[in-house]
Every structure is written in structure tokens, then in C-alpha cells.
PDB file of C-alpha atoms and ligand atoms in Angstrom:
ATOM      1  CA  UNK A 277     -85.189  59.536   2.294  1.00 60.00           C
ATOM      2  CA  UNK A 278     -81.940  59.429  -0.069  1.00 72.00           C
ATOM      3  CA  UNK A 279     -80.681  56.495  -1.571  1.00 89.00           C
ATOM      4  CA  UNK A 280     -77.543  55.435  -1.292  1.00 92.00           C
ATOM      5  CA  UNK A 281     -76.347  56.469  -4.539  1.00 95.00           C
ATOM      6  CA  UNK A 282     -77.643  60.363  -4.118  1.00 96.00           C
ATOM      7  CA  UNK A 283     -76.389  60.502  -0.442  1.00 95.00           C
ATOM      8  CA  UNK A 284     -72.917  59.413  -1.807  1.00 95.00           C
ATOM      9  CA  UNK A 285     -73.085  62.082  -5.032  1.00 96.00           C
ATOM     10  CA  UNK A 286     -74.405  64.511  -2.351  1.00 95.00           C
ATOM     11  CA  UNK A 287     -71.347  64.162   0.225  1.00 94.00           C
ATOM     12  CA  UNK A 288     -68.682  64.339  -2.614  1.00 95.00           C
ATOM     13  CA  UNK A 289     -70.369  67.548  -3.517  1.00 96.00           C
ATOM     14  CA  UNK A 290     -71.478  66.255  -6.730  1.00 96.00           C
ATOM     15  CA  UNK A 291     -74.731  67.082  -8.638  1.00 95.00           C
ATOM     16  CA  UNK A 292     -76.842  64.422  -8.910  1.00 96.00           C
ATOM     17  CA  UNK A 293     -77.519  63.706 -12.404  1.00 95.00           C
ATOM     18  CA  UNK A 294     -79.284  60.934 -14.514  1.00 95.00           C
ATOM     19  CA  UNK A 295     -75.997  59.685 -16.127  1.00 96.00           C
ATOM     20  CA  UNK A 296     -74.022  59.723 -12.845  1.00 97.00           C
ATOM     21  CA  UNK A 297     -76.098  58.165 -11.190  1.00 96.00           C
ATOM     22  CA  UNK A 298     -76.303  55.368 -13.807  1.00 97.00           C
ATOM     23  CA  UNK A 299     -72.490  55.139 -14.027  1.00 98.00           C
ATOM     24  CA  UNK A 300     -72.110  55.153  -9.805  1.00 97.00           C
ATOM     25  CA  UNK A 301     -74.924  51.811  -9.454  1.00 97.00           C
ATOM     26  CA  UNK A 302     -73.086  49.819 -12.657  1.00 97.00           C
ATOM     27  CA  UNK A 303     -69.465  50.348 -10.647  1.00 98.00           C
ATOM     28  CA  UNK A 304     -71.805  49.494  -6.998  1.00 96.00           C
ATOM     29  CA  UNK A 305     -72.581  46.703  -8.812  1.00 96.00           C
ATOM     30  CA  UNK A 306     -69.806  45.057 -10.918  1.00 96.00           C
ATOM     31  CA  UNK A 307     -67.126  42.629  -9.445  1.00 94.00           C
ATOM     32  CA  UNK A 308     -64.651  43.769 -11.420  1.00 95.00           C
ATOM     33  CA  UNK A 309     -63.312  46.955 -12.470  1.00 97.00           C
ATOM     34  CA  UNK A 310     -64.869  48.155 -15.613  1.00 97.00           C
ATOM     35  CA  UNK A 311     -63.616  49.913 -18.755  1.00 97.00           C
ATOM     36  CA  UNK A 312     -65.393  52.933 -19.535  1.00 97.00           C
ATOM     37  CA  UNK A 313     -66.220  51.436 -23.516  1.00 97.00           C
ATOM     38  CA  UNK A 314     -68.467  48.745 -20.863  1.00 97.00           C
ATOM     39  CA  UNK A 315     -69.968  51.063 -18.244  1.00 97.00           C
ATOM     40  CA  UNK A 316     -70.898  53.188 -21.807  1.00 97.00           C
ATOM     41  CA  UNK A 317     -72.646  50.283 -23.455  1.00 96.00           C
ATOM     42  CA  UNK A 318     -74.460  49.505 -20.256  1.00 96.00           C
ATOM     43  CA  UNK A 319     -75.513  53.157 -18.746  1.00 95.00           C
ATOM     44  CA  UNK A 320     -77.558  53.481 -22.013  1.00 90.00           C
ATOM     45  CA  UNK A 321     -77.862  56.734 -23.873  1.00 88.00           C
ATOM     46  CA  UNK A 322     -74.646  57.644 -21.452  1.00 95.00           C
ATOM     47  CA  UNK A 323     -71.464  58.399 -24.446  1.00 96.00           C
ATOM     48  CA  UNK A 324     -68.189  57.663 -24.016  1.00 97.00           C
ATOM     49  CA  UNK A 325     -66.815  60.862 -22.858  1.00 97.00           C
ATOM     50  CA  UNK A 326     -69.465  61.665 -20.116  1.00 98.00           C
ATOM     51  CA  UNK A 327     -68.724  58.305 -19.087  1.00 98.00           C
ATOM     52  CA  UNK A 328     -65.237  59.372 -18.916  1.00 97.00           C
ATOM     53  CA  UNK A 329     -65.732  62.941 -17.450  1.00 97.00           C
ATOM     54  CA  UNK A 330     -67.815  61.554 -15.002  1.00 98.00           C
ATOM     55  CA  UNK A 331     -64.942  58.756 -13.540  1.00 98.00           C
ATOM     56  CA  UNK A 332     -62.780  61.424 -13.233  1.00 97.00           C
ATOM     57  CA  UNK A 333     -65.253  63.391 -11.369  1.00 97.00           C
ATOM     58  CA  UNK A 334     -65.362  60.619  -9.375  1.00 98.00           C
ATOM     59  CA  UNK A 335     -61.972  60.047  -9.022  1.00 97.00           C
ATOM     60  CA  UNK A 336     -60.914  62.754  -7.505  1.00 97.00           C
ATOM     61  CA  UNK A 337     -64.003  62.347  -5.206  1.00 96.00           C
ATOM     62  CA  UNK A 338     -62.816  59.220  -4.384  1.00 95.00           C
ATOM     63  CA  UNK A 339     -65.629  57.459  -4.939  1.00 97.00           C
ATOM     64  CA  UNK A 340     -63.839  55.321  -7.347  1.00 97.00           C
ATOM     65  CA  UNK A 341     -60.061  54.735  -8.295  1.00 96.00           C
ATOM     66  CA  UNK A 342     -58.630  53.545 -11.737  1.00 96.00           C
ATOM     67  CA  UNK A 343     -56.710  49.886 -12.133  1.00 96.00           C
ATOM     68  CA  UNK A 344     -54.370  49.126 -15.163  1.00 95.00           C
ATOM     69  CA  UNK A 345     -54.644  45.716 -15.682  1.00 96.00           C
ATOM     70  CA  UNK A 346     -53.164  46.242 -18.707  1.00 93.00           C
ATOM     71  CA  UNK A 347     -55.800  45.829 -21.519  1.00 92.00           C
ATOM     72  CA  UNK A 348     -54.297  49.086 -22.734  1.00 94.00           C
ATOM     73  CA  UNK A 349     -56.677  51.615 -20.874  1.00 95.00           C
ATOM     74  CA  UNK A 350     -57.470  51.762 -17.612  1.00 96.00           C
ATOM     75  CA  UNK A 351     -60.457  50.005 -15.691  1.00 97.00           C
ATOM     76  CA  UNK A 352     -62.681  51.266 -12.771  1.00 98.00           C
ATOM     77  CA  UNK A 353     -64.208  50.364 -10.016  1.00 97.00           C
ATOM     78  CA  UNK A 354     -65.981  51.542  -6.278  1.00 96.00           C
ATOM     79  CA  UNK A 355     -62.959  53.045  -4.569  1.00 95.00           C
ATOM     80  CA  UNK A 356     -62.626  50.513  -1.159  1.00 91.00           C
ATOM     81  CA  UNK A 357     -61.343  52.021   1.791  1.00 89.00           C
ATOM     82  CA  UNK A 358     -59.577  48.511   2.877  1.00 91.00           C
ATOM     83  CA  UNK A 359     -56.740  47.788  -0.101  1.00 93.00           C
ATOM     84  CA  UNK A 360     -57.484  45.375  -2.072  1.00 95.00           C
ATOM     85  CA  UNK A 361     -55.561  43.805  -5.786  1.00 97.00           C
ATOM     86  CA  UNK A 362     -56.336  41.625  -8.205  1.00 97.00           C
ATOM     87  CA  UNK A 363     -55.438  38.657  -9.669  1.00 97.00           C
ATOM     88  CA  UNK A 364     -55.767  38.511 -13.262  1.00 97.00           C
ATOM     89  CA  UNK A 365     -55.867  35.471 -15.672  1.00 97.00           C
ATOM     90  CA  UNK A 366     -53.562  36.300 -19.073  1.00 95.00           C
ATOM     91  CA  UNK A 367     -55.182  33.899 -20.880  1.00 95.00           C
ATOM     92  CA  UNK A 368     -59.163  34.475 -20.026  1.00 95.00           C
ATOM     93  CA  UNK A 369     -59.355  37.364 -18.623  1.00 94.00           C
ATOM     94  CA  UNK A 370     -60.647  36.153 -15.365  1.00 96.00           C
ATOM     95  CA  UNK A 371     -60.402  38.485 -12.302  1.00 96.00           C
ATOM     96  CA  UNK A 372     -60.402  38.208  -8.611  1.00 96.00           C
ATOM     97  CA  UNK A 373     -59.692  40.153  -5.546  1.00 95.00           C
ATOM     98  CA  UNK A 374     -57.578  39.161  -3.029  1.00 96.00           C
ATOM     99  CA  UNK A 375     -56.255  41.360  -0.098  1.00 95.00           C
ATOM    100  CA  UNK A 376     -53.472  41.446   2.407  1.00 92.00           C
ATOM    101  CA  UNK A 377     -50.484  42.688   0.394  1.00 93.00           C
ATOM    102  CA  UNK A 378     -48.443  43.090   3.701  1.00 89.00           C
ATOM    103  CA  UNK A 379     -47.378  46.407   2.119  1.00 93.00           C
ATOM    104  CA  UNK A 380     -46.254  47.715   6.108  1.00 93.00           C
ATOM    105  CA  UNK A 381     -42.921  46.051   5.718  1.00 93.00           C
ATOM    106  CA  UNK A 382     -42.593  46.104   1.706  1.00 93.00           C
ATOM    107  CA  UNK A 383     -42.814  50.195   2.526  1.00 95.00           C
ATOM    108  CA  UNK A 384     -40.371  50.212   4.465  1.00 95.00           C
ATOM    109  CA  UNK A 385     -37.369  48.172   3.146  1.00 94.00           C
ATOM    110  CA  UNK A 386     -38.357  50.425  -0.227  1.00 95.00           C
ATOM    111  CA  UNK A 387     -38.222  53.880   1.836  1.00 97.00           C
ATOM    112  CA  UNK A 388     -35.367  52.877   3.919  1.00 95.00           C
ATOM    113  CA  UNK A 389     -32.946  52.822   0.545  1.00 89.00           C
ATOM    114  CA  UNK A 390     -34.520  55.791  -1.137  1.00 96.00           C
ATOM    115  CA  UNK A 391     -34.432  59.600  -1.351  1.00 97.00           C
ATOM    116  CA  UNK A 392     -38.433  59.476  -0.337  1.00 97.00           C
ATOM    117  CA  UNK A 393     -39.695  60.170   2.710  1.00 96.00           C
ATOM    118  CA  UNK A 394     -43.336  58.514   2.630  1.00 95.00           C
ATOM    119  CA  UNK A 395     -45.007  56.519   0.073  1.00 95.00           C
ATOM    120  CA  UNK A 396     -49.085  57.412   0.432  1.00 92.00           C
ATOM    121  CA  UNK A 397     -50.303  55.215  -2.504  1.00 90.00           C
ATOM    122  CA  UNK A 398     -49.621  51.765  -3.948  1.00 93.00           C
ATOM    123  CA  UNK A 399     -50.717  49.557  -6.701  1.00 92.00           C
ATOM    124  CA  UNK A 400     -50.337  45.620  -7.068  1.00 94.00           C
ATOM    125  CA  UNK A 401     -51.689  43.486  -9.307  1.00 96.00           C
ATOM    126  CA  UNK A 402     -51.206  40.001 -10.204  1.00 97.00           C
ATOM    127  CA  UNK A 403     -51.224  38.306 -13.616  1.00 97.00           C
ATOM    128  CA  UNK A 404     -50.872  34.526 -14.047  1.00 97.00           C
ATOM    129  CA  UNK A 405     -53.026  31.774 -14.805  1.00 97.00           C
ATOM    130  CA  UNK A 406     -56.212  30.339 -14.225  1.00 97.00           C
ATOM    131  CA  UNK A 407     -56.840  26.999 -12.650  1.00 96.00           C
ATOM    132  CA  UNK A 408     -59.633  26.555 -15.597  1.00 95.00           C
ATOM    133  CA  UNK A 409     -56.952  27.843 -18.528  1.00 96.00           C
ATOM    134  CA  UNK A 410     -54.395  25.786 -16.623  1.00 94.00           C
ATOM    135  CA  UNK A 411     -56.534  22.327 -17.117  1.00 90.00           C
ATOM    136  CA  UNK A 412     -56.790  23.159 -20.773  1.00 77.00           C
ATOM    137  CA  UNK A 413     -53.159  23.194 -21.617  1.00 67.00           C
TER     138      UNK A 413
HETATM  139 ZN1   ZN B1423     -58.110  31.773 -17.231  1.00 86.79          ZN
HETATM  140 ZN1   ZN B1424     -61.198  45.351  -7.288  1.00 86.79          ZN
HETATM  141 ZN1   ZN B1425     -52.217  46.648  -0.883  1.00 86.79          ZN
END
């Protein structure tokens, strides 16, 4: 029987290796996207740039997708086949999901006064402030 985590490597036509498979079950894992400085310090004996070489790999496997939340580098996490953002504290750091951007009819008021023709991608995040930072004011 494979796991979960080979079967996944496997279909993306990706060799399943120790430090993959370490990086693939701390992103399963994690409920919010990671930087790759984090997923290094916890896939021990995993360096930065395999870390690194191995999110692109997945990447452009999609079996994960980048997020700037804008720390400065990007973040990663399990790429989720129903869109979902985040909502990110400025003060803490604290971040949540949410979902239903409603991005239909955003899409098309946007395409309807431009020179494109589709839009396949979108990103949307939220930054504001945190019930808990907001008590503490
Ligand atoms: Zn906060
Ligand atoms: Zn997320
Ligand atoms: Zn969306």
C-alpha cells in the first residue's frame, strides 16, 4: 500500500525522496503557509536550498502554491483546489483562511475594461487587525 504522501509524489511524477517527503507532510500538516527558513528548521538535516528546490518542484506540480503575505519572501503551503485567502494580523502575525472571494463578478467588471481576454489566476489577501491586538490598544 502507498501512503498518501508517496502516491501524491508518485502522480506528479516526482521521485520520492527522504527530504521531499519530509517537506510534503510539514506543508500536509501546517495551518498556515510556511517560509522555507521554517519548513528548513523543521525537516531536519533538509538545507535551505533543497528546501527551496524542492517547493518549486512542487510548484509547478501543483502540489503546493506560494503566498506573499509580505514578510519579504514568500510563504507556502498544500496547493487547495477550492480558493481560499488569508487574513493576516499586521501586528501579530496571526493568520486565517477564509474563502468566498466572489471573484465571478470582480473578473468580470476587471476584464470588461481591459485589453485581456481571460484572467486564469488570482491572489487576495487581507491584512488588518486582530480582535486579540485590537483589545490591547
Ligand atoms: Zn493580532
Ligand atoms: Zn492558506
Ligand atoms: Zn479567491
Amino acid at each position: 500500500m502507498l501512503d498518501s504522501y508517496t502516491h501524491t509524489l508518485r502522480t506528479a511524477g516526482l521521485k520520492v525522496t527522504k527530504s521531499r517527503m519530509a517537506v510534503l507532510k510539514l506543508l500536509t500538516n501546517a495551518k498556515t503557509p510556511l517560509s522555507v527558513d521554517t519548513l528548513s528548521r523543521r525537516a531536519r538535516g533538509v538545507d535551505r536550498v533543497t528546501v527551496y528546490r524542492i517547493l518549486e518542484s512542487f510548484v509547478a506540480s501543483r502540489i503546493a502554491r506560494s503566498v506573499d503575505l509580505r514578510r519579504g519572501h514568500m510563504l507556502y503551503e498544500l496547493y487547495d483546489e477550492h480558493d481560499h485567502h488569508h487574513l493576516v494580523c499586521t501586528q501579530c502575525g496571526t493568520t486565517e483562511d477564509f474563502t468566498g472571494c466572489d471573484i465571478g463578478a470582480l473578473v468580470q467588471r476587471a476584464l470588461q475594461r481591459s485589453s485581456f481576454a481571460a484572467v486564469t489566476d488570482h491572489s487576495l489577501e487581507l491584512f488588518g487587525t486582530c480582535k486579540q491586538c485590537t483589545a490591547l490598544v
